[in-house]
Amino acid sequence: MIGSTVPVSLLFLLSLLFLLPRVQSNDNGLARTPPMGWMAWERFRCDTDCKDDPQNCISEALFRDMADRLAEDGWRELGYEYVIIDDCWMSKARDPEGRLQPDPDRFPSGIRRLADYVHSRGLKLGIYADMGRYTCMGFPGTTLDRIRTDAQTFADWGVDYLKFDGCNSNALEQLLGYPLMSKALNATGRPMVFSCSWPVYVGSLPPEVNYTLLGEICHLWRNYYDIQDSWDSLQFILDWFFTHQDFIQPAAGPGRWNDPDMLIIGNFGLSLDQSRAQMALWSIMAAPLIMSTDLRQLDNAARAVLQNKVAININQDPLGVQGRRLLQEKSKIEVYWRPLVDSCSAVVFLSRRSDMPYIYHTSLSKLGFDKGSYQVYDVFGGSRLKPLNSTEPIRVSINPSGVVMWYIAPANRNPGPWDRDWVQNQVQKQVQNRIQNWDRSGLHTLL
Ligand code: GLA
């Protein structure tokens, strides 16, 4: 992930921006809500040894398996629709025409056939490339002169999503390359979600990172370091995102999302409480919900967290406003909030403690809610609380390194997650929207 940055003067770089061909807006109907799906990297890394580890190596079999699980175990209906190949899928050499090609032993049927398979399961395929000489793991990169060829190759294969990393390039190449790839993808005529790792390589913050420009060329972007399989790593990322919320929170919206990296729920590093914390906070952040876990061996507790319909509903809220941290108490309790459609909102209480469940005392008016009466649904508890007046004292018991997540609606708002059919209707609505977007994008004519 750590790319080489060269000390090129910022002013020089900025002036180059004006020389760039006019970038088409990425406002093309894709990623109106944060993308959801599965990605190989965090769980399966660059395991290329299919002789020794056939179940887990990066191969077409792994992606078919995951597509099967997404299609058969209820994920697709919840919105988890992208199956995303990460690094290490390529052959070490391009083909005689200069095109990228998959490793012939691990992807004997080729990517086009894999895309067909993924589409036949009602899902979409994502792929990985790198703006630079080599990918982070040393496979062929996409230098500036290869951008159009690679974009066309992905379109020809039927790819629906590109993660464009930035290892082994300098700041100038990135400045030119990311907008050019955006344009090249658009020029293919095939709708492809464009995920940019650019900010990570140039310091993550303004003025080096221009979040307005990013929003114009990318549907999502990796702001910061890679997530690893641990609570420490998760907190490191969380701290960065909320410490810098003033810069990054306004950058998000339909079609443009900050990406704090994959969901590690279901792996080895998080307890059940910590898993709920990731799901809750990624939903507050309007973060892409891209799982990286072995869906063939997921335990029921992790499955329930990842398939929590109300948390997903909050994540996918059509208003698309990213939430913020409201409070960091001395008691190591933190409060997060995200506004949702119809004057509803989501609140998360997070405990950074390591002793025992902590009883936190507050009220909705202390958290900034308008005077009035509210209905509250406990997202992971799966139950409705008694109606609350904004001034009424409330006590919340929060487990160590755990969360309590509430969906809050004005009292007169009906229905809500507390109604038996509401959640199911919401899911149905999302499925319908996706099908309509799919039709509008013309994808069906290409399949
Ligand atoms: C970088 C990215 C990761 C992953 C690896 C693959 O580190 O940030 O998400 O794609 O490269 O090599």
Short mmCIF file of C-alpha atoms and ligand atoms in Angstrom, two decimals:
data_model
loop_
_atom_site.label_atom_id
_atom_site.label_comp_id
_atom_site.label_asym_id
_atom_site.label_seq_id
_atom_site.Cartn_x
_atom_site.Cartn_y
_atom_site.Cartn_z
CA MET A 1 0.00 0.00 0.00
CA ILE A 2 2.84 2.37 0.66
CA GLY A 3 3.63 3.86 -2.73
CA SER A 4 6.63 5.96 -3.62
CA THR A 5 5.80 9.64 -3.56
CA VAL A 6 8.26 12.04 -5.14
CA PRO A 7 8.84 15.56 -3.88
CA VAL A 8 7.11 17.28 -6.79
CA SER A 9 5.97 20.77 -5.92
CA LEU A 10 2.31 20.91 -5.02
CA LEU A 11 1.77 24.03 -7.11
CA PHE A 12 3.22 22.34 -10.13
CA LEU A 13 0.89 19.41 -9.62
CA LEU A 14 -2.12 21.64 -9.15
CA SER A 15 -1.32 23.58 -12.28
CA LEU A 16 -1.23 20.31 -14.18
CA LEU A 17 -4.82 19.72 -13.23
CA PHE A 18 -5.86 22.42 -15.67
CA LEU A 19 -4.10 20.57 -18.47
CA LEU A 20 -6.07 17.42 -17.85
CA PRO A 21 -8.68 16.45 -20.38
CA ARG A 22 -12.07 17.40 -18.98
CA VAL A 23 -13.10 14.60 -16.75
CA GLN A 24 -16.59 13.31 -17.22
CA SER A 25 -18.57 13.33 -14.04
CA ASN A 26 -18.99 9.94 -12.46
CA ASP A 27 -22.57 10.84 -11.74
CA ASN A 28 -23.77 7.96 -13.88
CA GLY A 29 -26.36 6.38 -11.63
CA LEU A 30 -23.95 3.89 -10.06
CA ALA A 31 -23.27 3.53 -6.33
CA ARG A 32 -26.14 5.79 -5.26
CA THR A 33 -25.83 3.97 -1.95
CA PRO A 34 -22.53 2.55 -0.63
CA PRO A 35 -21.50 -0.54 -2.64
CA MET A 36 -22.01 -3.89 -0.91
CA GLY A 37 -20.33 -7.18 -1.63
CA TRP A 38 -17.36 -9.40 -0.99
CA MET A 39 -13.66 -8.89 -1.70
CA ALA A 40 -10.82 -11.38 -1.47
CA TRP A 41 -7.98 -9.35 -0.04
CA GLU A 42 -8.17 -9.14 3.74
CA ARG A 43 -9.04 -12.82 4.23
CA PHE A 44 -7.28 -14.52 1.28
CA ARG A 45 -4.43 -12.09 0.50
CA CYS A 46 -2.00 -13.26 -2.18
CA ASP A 47 -2.26 -17.00 -1.64
CA THR A 48 -1.31 -18.32 -5.08
CA ASP A 49 -0.35 -21.83 -4.04
CA CYS A 50 -3.25 -23.84 -5.39
CA LYS A 51 -1.36 -27.10 -5.06
CA ASP A 52 -0.86 -26.78 -1.35
CA ASP A 53 -3.96 -24.76 -0.51
CA PRO A 54 -6.58 -25.36 -3.22
CA GLN A 55 -9.50 -24.17 -1.08
CA ASN A 56 -8.04 -20.76 -0.30
CA CYS A 57 -5.78 -19.79 -3.17
CA ILE A 58 -6.71 -16.88 -5.47
CA SER A 59 -8.38 -18.80 -8.30
CA GLU A 60 -11.60 -18.84 -10.27
CA ALA A 61 -12.86 -21.59 -7.95
CA LEU A 62 -12.68 -19.25 -4.95
CA PHE A 63 -14.73 -16.56 -6.70
CA ARG A 64 -17.29 -19.08 -7.97
CA ASP A 65 -17.62 -20.45 -4.46
CA MET A 66 -18.21 -16.98 -3.05
CA ALA A 67 -20.71 -16.15 -5.80
CA ASP A 68 -22.57 -19.35 -4.92
CA ARG A 69 -22.66 -18.45 -1.25
CA LEU A 70 -23.81 -14.87 -1.96
CA ALA A 71 -26.57 -16.16 -4.21
CA GLU A 72 -27.72 -19.08 -2.07
CA ASP A 73 -27.35 -17.87 1.51
CA GLY A 74 -29.50 -14.76 1.39
CA TRP A 75 -26.74 -12.19 0.87
CA ARG A 76 -27.72 -11.04 -2.59
CA GLU A 77 -31.25 -10.15 -1.48
CA LEU A 78 -29.81 -8.01 1.28
CA GLY A 79 -27.77 -6.01 -1.24
CA TYR A 80 -24.38 -7.78 -1.14
CA GLU A 81 -23.97 -7.87 -4.90
CA TYR A 82 -20.31 -7.37 -5.94
CA VAL A 83 -17.81 -10.26 -5.98
CA ILE A 84 -14.48 -8.47 -6.16
CA ILE A 85 -11.17 -9.96 -7.23
CA ASP A 86 -8.20 -8.24 -5.57
CA ASP A 87 -4.46 -8.41 -6.33
CA CYS A 88 -2.65 -11.55 -7.58
CA TRP A 89 -5.12 -12.66 -10.26
CA MET A 90 -2.86 -11.75 -13.16
CA SER A 91 -0.32 -13.58 -15.18
CA LYS A 92 3.15 -12.04 -14.73
CA ALA A 93 3.14 -11.03 -18.41
CA ARG A 94 0.65 -9.24 -20.67
CA ASP A 95 -0.62 -11.06 -23.78
CA PRO A 96 0.95 -10.43 -27.22
CA GLU A 97 -1.52 -7.55 -27.80
CA GLY A 98 -0.43 -5.90 -24.58
CA ARG A 99 -3.57 -6.79 -22.62
CA LEU A 100 -3.69 -7.97 -19.05
CA GLN A 101 -4.45 -11.66 -18.72
CA PRO A 102 -5.26 -13.87 -15.76
CA ASP A 103 -2.89 -16.52 -14.46
CA PRO A 104 -3.66 -19.46 -16.78
CA ASP A 105 -3.34 -22.15 -14.11
CA ARG A 106 -5.51 -20.44 -11.51
CA PHE A 107 -8.05 -18.91 -13.91
CA PRO A 108 -8.14 -21.46 -16.74
CA SER A 109 -11.58 -20.34 -18.00
CA GLY A 110 -10.61 -16.66 -18.12
CA ILE A 111 -12.28 -13.62 -16.59
CA ARG A 112 -15.02 -13.29 -19.23
CA ARG A 113 -16.34 -16.74 -18.28
CA LEU A 114 -16.06 -15.92 -14.59
CA ALA A 115 -18.02 -12.70 -15.15
CA ASP A 116 -20.68 -14.68 -17.02
CA TYR A 117 -20.94 -17.05 -14.11
CA VAL A 118 -21.19 -14.26 -11.55
CA HIS A 119 -23.87 -12.54 -13.66
CA SER A 120 -25.79 -15.78 -14.01
CA ARG A 121 -26.07 -15.80 -10.24
CA GLY A 122 -27.57 -12.30 -10.28
CA LEU A 123 -24.36 -10.71 -9.02
CA LYS A 124 -21.70 -8.37 -10.40
CA LEU A 125 -17.95 -8.79 -10.82
CA GLY A 126 -15.23 -6.46 -9.56
CA ILE A 127 -11.55 -6.58 -10.46
CA TYR A 128 -8.28 -5.04 -9.27
CA ALA A 129 -5.59 -3.11 -11.14
CA ASP A 130 -2.86 -0.71 -10.11
CA MET A 131 -2.00 2.77 -11.35
CA GLY A 132 1.73 2.18 -11.56
CA ARG A 133 4.45 -0.07 -12.88
CA TYR A 134 3.49 -3.07 -10.74
CA THR A 135 0.62 -3.94 -8.44
CA CYS A 136 1.40 -3.89 -4.72
CA MET A 137 2.26 -7.60 -4.95
CA GLY A 138 4.38 -7.23 -8.07
CA PHE A 139 2.01 -8.17 -10.90
CA PRO A 140 1.76 -6.05 -14.08
CA GLY A 141 0.66 -2.50 -13.39
CA THR A 142 -1.29 -0.02 -15.48
CA THR A 143 1.10 2.70 -16.55
CA LEU A 144 -0.35 5.84 -18.15
CA ASP A 145 0.05 4.46 -21.66
CA ARG A 146 -1.93 1.29 -20.77
CA ILE A 147 -4.97 2.92 -19.20
CA ARG A 148 -7.27 2.85 -22.23
CA THR A 149 -6.34 -0.72 -23.13
CA ASP A 150 -6.97 -1.98 -19.61
CA ALA A 151 -10.29 -0.14 -19.26
CA GLN A 152 -11.43 -1.64 -22.57
CA THR A 153 -10.25 -5.12 -21.55
CA PHE A 154 -12.30 -4.94 -18.34
CA ALA A 155 -15.34 -3.75 -20.29
CA ASP A 156 -14.91 -6.53 -22.86
CA TRP A 157 -14.81 -9.07 -20.05
CA GLY A 158 -18.04 -7.75 -18.52
CA VAL A 159 -16.48 -6.33 -15.37
CA ASP A 160 -18.77 -4.10 -13.26
CA TYR A 161 -16.37 -2.57 -10.73
CA LEU A 162 -12.70 -1.59 -10.72
CA LYS A 163 -10.52 -1.17 -7.64
CA PHE A 164 -7.59 0.94 -8.85
CA ASP A 165 -4.65 0.80 -6.45
CA GLY A 166 -1.65 3.13 -6.51
CA CYS A 167 1.51 1.19 -5.62
CA ASN A 168 4.67 1.83 -7.60
CA SER A 169 3.74 5.19 -9.09
CA ASN A 170 4.60 8.74 -8.17
CA ALA A 171 2.31 11.63 -7.31
CA LEU A 172 2.39 13.03 -10.83
CA GLU A 173 1.46 9.72 -12.42
CA GLN A 174 -1.40 9.36 -9.95
CA LEU A 175 -2.62 12.88 -10.62
CA LEU A 176 -2.84 12.11 -14.30
CA GLY A 177 -3.76 8.46 -14.10
CA TYR A 178 -6.81 8.42 -11.84
CA PRO A 179 -8.81 10.98 -13.85
CA LEU A 180 -7.71 9.32 -17.08
CA MET A 181 -8.92 5.94 -15.90
CA SER A 182 -12.24 7.47 -14.88
CA LYS A 183 -12.58 8.87 -18.38
CA ALA A 184 -11.45 5.65 -20.03
CA LEU A 185 -13.99 3.60 -18.07
CA ASN A 186 -16.77 5.98 -19.08
CA ALA A 187 -15.62 5.87 -22.68
CA THR A 188 -16.12 2.10 -22.85
CA GLY A 189 -19.86 2.65 -22.41
CA ARG A 190 -20.02 -0.11 -19.83
CA PRO A 191 -21.14 1.10 -16.40
CA MET A 192 -18.35 0.27 -13.96
CA VAL A 193 -18.06 1.43 -10.38
CA PHE A 194 -14.67 3.12 -9.95
CA SER A 195 -12.92 2.68 -6.61
CA CYS A 196 -9.77 4.77 -6.22
CA SER A 197 -6.96 4.21 -3.73
CA TRP A 198 -5.43 7.56 -4.65
CA PRO A 199 -5.86 9.43 -1.33
CA VAL A 200 -3.89 6.81 0.62
CA TYR A 201 -0.84 7.49 -1.51
CA VAL A 202 -0.84 11.25 -1.21
CA GLY A 203 -1.33 11.78 2.50
CA SER A 204 -5.10 11.28 2.87
CA LEU A 205 -5.95 14.93 3.68
CA PRO A 206 -6.33 18.30 1.98
CA PRO A 207 -4.56 20.13 0.45
CA GLU A 208 -2.77 17.10 -1.01
CA VAL A 209 -6.10 15.34 -1.48
CA ASN A 210 -8.82 17.21 -3.32
CA TYR A 211 -12.00 15.50 -2.13
CA THR A 212 -14.17 17.50 -4.50
CA LEU A 213 -12.22 16.24 -7.48
CA LEU A 214 -12.27 12.71 -6.10
CA GLY A 215 -16.05 12.89 -5.88
CA GLU A 216 -16.15 13.82 -9.53
CA ILE A 217 -14.04 10.97 -10.80
CA CYS A 218 -14.47 8.08 -8.33
CA HIS A 219 -17.52 6.42 -6.81
CA LEU A 220 -15.55 5.53 -3.70
CA TRP A 221 -12.02 5.94 -2.47
CA ARG A 222 -9.74 4.38 0.10
CA ASN A 223 -8.74 7.27 2.37
CA TYR A 224 -6.37 5.51 4.70
CA TYR A 225 -4.35 2.43 5.63
CA ASP A 226 -5.32 -1.20 5.04
CA ILE A 227 -7.42 -2.91 7.65
CA GLN A 228 -5.89 -5.99 9.29
CA ASP A 229 -7.62 -8.73 11.24
CA SER A 230 -7.64 -7.09 14.67
CA TRP A 231 -9.58 -4.72 16.93
CA ASP A 232 -6.46 -2.53 17.17
CA SER A 233 -6.34 -2.10 13.43
CA LEU A 234 -10.06 -1.33 13.33
CA GLN A 235 -9.71 1.31 16.04
CA PHE A 236 -6.70 2.85 14.29
CA ILE A 237 -8.82 3.35 11.17
CA LEU A 238 -11.84 4.52 13.13
CA ASP A 239 -9.77 7.11 14.99
CA TRP A 240 -8.41 8.52 11.77
CA PHE A 241 -11.83 8.75 10.12
CA PHE A 242 -13.50 10.54 13.01
CA THR A 243 -10.56 12.74 13.96
CA HIS A 244 -10.69 14.06 10.41
CA GLN A 245 -14.46 14.01 10.00
CA ASP A 246 -14.59 17.74 9.21
CA PHE A 247 -12.62 17.08 6.02
CA ILE A 248 -14.06 13.81 4.87
CA GLN A 249 -17.65 13.68 6.10
CA PRO A 250 -18.88 16.42 3.70
CA ALA A 251 -17.19 14.66 0.78
CA ALA A 252 -19.59 11.70 0.92
CA GLY A 253 -22.97 11.45 -0.77
CA PRO A 254 -24.82 9.39 -3.36
CA GLY A 255 -22.26 8.23 -5.94
CA ARG A 256 -19.23 9.29 -3.84
CA TRP A 257 -18.18 7.46 -0.69
CA ASN A 258 -15.29 7.40 1.74
CA ASP A 259 -14.01 3.83 2.15
CA PRO A 260 -12.50 2.83 5.50
CA ASP A 261 -11.77 -0.63 3.99
CA MET A 262 -13.29 -4.10 4.24
CA LEU A 263 -15.49 -5.67 6.91
CA ILE A 264 -13.38 -8.21 8.81
CA ILE A 265 -16.38 -9.72 10.63
CA GLY A 266 -16.31 -13.52 10.54
CA ASN A 267 -12.52 -13.82 10.66
CA PHE A 268 -10.20 -14.32 13.64
CA GLY A 269 -9.58 -10.91 15.15
CA LEU A 270 -12.93 -9.62 16.45
CA SER A 271 -15.21 -10.72 19.29
CA LEU A 272 -18.97 -10.67 18.73
CA ASP A 273 -19.22 -7.25 20.39
CA GLN A 274 -16.39 -5.89 18.26
CA SER A 275 -18.05 -7.33 15.15
CA ARG A 276 -21.24 -5.46 15.99
CA ALA A 277 -19.13 -2.36 16.53
CA GLN A 278 -17.68 -2.61 13.03
CA MET A 279 -21.10 -3.15 11.45
CA ALA A 280 -22.59 -0.26 13.43
CA LEU A 281 -19.82 2.24 12.78
CA TRP A 282 -19.43 1.35 9.10
CA SER A 283 -23.17 2.00 8.80
CA ILE A 284 -22.85 5.34 10.58
CA MET A 285 -20.00 6.22 8.19
CA ALA A 286 -22.04 5.30 5.08
CA ALA A 287 -19.08 3.06 4.29
CA PRO A 288 -19.11 0.43 1.57
CA LEU A 289 -20.07 -2.91 3.12
CA ILE A 290 -17.49 -5.12 1.47
CA MET A 291 -17.00 -8.32 3.44
CA SER A 292 -13.73 -10.21 3.35
CA THR A 293 -14.37 -13.48 5.09
CA ASP A 294 -14.81 -17.12 4.17
CA LEU A 295 -18.53 -17.29 3.44
CA ARG A 296 -18.27 -21.08 3.24
CA GLN A 297 -17.44 -21.32 6.92
CA LEU A 298 -19.13 -18.42 8.58
CA ASP A 299 -20.49 -18.97 12.06
CA ASN A 300 -24.06 -17.98 12.80
CA ALA A 301 -23.19 -15.13 15.14
CA ALA A 302 -21.05 -13.37 12.51
CA ARG A 303 -23.68 -14.11 9.86
CA ALA A 304 -26.37 -12.49 11.99
CA VAL A 305 -24.28 -9.34 12.39
CA LEU A 306 -23.51 -9.06 8.67
CA GLN A 307 -27.12 -9.81 7.76
CA ASN A 308 -28.70 -7.43 10.27
CA LYS A 309 -31.38 -5.85 8.10
CA VAL A 310 -31.82 -2.68 10.11
CA ALA A 311 -28.07 -1.98 10.22
CA ILE A 312 -27.93 -2.55 6.44
CA ASN A 313 -30.92 -0.30 6.01
CA ILE A 314 -29.18 2.45 7.94
CA ASN A 315 -26.00 1.96 5.90
CA GLN A 316 -27.99 2.15 2.66
CA ASP A 317 -30.11 5.14 3.64
CA PRO A 318 -31.01 7.01 0.41
CA LEU A 319 -30.19 10.43 1.85
CA GLY A 320 -26.54 9.33 1.75
CA VAL A 321 -25.34 11.63 4.53
CA GLN A 322 -22.27 10.32 6.34
CA GLY A 323 -22.56 10.36 10.12
CA ARG A 324 -20.34 12.02 12.69
CA ARG A 325 -18.93 11.47 16.15
CA LEU A 326 -20.83 13.70 18.56
CA LEU A 327 -19.10 13.02 21.86
CA GLN A 328 -16.00 11.47 23.38
CA GLU A 329 -16.60 11.16 27.11
CA LYS A 330 -13.92 10.85 29.78
CA SER A 331 -15.56 7.55 30.66
CA LYS A 332 -14.36 6.26 27.26
CA ILE A 333 -17.87 6.19 25.92
CA GLU A 334 -18.35 7.74 22.50
CA VAL A 335 -21.57 8.72 20.75
CA TYR A 336 -22.04 8.70 16.98
CA TRP A 337 -24.99 9.92 14.94
CA ARG A 338 -26.22 9.75 11.37
CA PRO A 339 -29.28 11.55 9.97
CA LEU A 340 -31.60 9.38 7.86
CA VAL A 341 -34.58 10.01 5.60
CA ASP A 342 -37.91 11.12 7.05
CA SER A 343 -36.39 12.83 10.11
CA CYS A 344 -35.14 9.50 11.44
CA SER A 345 -31.61 8.91 12.67
CA ALA A 346 -29.17 6.29 13.88
CA VAL A 347 -27.20 6.64 17.10
CA VAL A 348 -24.31 4.43 18.21
CA PHE A 349 -22.87 4.30 21.71
CA LEU A 350 -19.36 2.80 21.63
CA SER A 351 -17.40 1.74 24.68
CA ARG A 352 -13.59 1.87 24.46
CA ARG A 353 -13.39 0.36 27.94
CA SER A 354 -11.96 -3.03 28.85
CA ASP A 355 -13.54 -3.70 32.24
CA MET A 356 -17.27 -4.46 32.30
CA PRO A 357 -20.53 -3.20 30.79
CA TYR A 358 -20.76 0.52 31.50
CA ILE A 359 -23.99 2.31 32.33
CA TYR A 360 -24.07 5.55 30.39
CA HIS A 361 -26.56 8.22 31.42
CA THR A 362 -27.85 10.71 28.91
CA SER A 363 -31.05 11.94 27.22
CA LEU A 364 -32.02 12.52 23.63
CA SER A 365 -32.02 16.28 24.16
CA LYS A 366 -28.44 16.06 25.47
CA LEU A 367 -27.61 14.38 22.18
CA GLY A 368 -29.11 17.29 20.26
CA PHE A 369 -32.54 15.89 19.44
CA ASP A 370 -35.40 18.37 19.11
CA LYS A 371 -38.04 18.54 21.83
CA GLY A 372 -40.60 15.80 21.39
CA SER A 373 -41.36 12.17 21.69
CA TYR A 374 -39.49 9.41 19.89
CA GLN A 375 -39.67 5.72 19.13
CA VAL A 376 -36.44 3.77 19.52
CA TYR A 377 -35.45 0.41 18.08
CA ASP A 378 -32.42 -1.42 19.44
CA VAL A 379 -30.70 -2.65 16.26
CA PHE A 380 -28.70 -5.57 17.69
CA GLY A 381 -31.07 -6.28 20.57
CA GLY A 382 -33.82 -6.65 17.98
CA SER A 383 -36.44 -5.00 20.14
CA ARG A 384 -38.37 -1.81 20.48
CA LEU A 385 -37.83 0.35 23.57
CA LYS A 386 -40.63 2.18 25.28
CA PRO A 387 -41.39 5.58 23.66
CA LEU A 388 -38.99 8.26 24.85
CA ASN A 389 -39.47 11.92 25.54
CA SER A 390 -36.39 13.93 24.51
CA THR A 391 -35.83 15.19 28.07
CA GLU A 392 -36.34 11.83 29.77
CA PRO A 393 -33.16 10.46 31.39
CA ILE A 394 -31.92 7.32 29.68
CA ARG A 395 -29.42 4.71 30.80
CA VAL A 396 -27.64 2.57 28.25
CA SER A 397 -25.51 -0.43 29.17
CA ILE A 398 -22.61 -0.82 26.73
CA ASN A 399 -20.30 -3.85 26.71
CA PRO A 400 -16.52 -3.34 26.70
CA SER A 401 -15.34 -2.75 23.10
CA GLY A 402 -18.97 -3.07 22.09
CA VAL A 403 -21.81 -0.91 20.88
CA VAL A 404 -25.45 -0.20 21.36
CA MET A 405 -27.07 0.96 18.13
CA TRP A 406 -30.43 2.70 17.99
CA TYR A 407 -32.70 3.56 15.11
CA ILE A 408 -34.70 6.59 16.22
CA ALA A 409 -37.88 7.97 14.67
CA PRO A 410 -40.27 10.73 15.71
CA ALA A 411 -43.17 9.25 17.71
CA ASN A 412 -45.75 9.89 15.02
CA ARG A 413 -43.67 8.12 12.37
CA ASN A 414 -45.06 4.77 11.39
CA PRO A 415 -44.11 2.20 10.31
CA GLY A 416 -40.56 1.49 11.49
CA PRO A 417 -38.24 -1.43 12.18
CA TRP A 418 -40.51 -2.37 15.07
CA ASP A 419 -43.25 -3.39 12.65
CA ARG A 420 -43.15 -6.95 11.55
CA ASP A 421 -43.31 -6.25 7.80
CA TRP A 422 -41.36 -3.02 7.68
CA VAL A 423 -37.91 -4.52 7.43
CA GLN A 424 -38.95 -7.03 4.81
CA ASN A 425 -40.57 -4.26 2.78
CA GLN A 426 -37.40 -2.19 2.98
CA VAL A 427 -35.36 -5.09 1.68
CA GLN A 428 -37.84 -5.64 -1.14
CA LYS A 429 -37.67 -1.94 -2.02
CA GLN A 430 -33.89 -2.06 -2.20
CA VAL A 431 -33.99 -5.14 -4.40
CA GLN A 432 -36.47 -3.35 -6.69
CA ASN A 433 -34.28 -0.24 -6.87
CA ARG A 434 -31.30 -2.32 -7.79
CA ILE A 435 -33.20 -4.06 -10.55
CA GLN A 436 -34.37 -0.71 -11.90
CA ASN A 437 -30.84 0.72 -11.80
CA TRP A 438 -29.62 -2.37 -13.53
CA ASP A 439 -32.18 -1.80 -16.31
CA ARG A 440 -31.42 1.90 -16.58
CA SER A 441 -27.72 1.23 -16.85
CA GLY A 442 -28.37 -0.90 -19.91
CA LEU A 443 -26.31 -3.68 -18.41
CA HIS A 444 -28.93 -6.26 -19.30
CA THR A 445 -28.40 -5.61 -22.97
CA LEU A 446 -24.73 -6.48 -22.62
CA LEU A 447 -25.28 -9.70 -20.75
C1 GLA B 1 -2.93 -2.49 -1.13
C2 GLA B 1 -4.41 -2.21 -0.92
C3 GLA B 1 -5.08 -3.45 -0.36
C4 GLA B 1 -4.86 -4.62 -1.32
C5 GLA B 1 -3.37 -4.83 -1.55
C6 GLA B 1 -3.11 -5.85 -2.63
O1 GLA B 1 -2.28 -2.69 0.08
O2 GLA B 1 -4.59 -1.12 -0.06
O3 GLA B 1 -6.46 -3.23 -0.18
O4 GLA B 1 -5.52 -4.35 -2.52
O5 GLA B 1 -2.76 -3.62 -1.96
O6 GLA B 1 -1.76 -5.99 -2.92
#
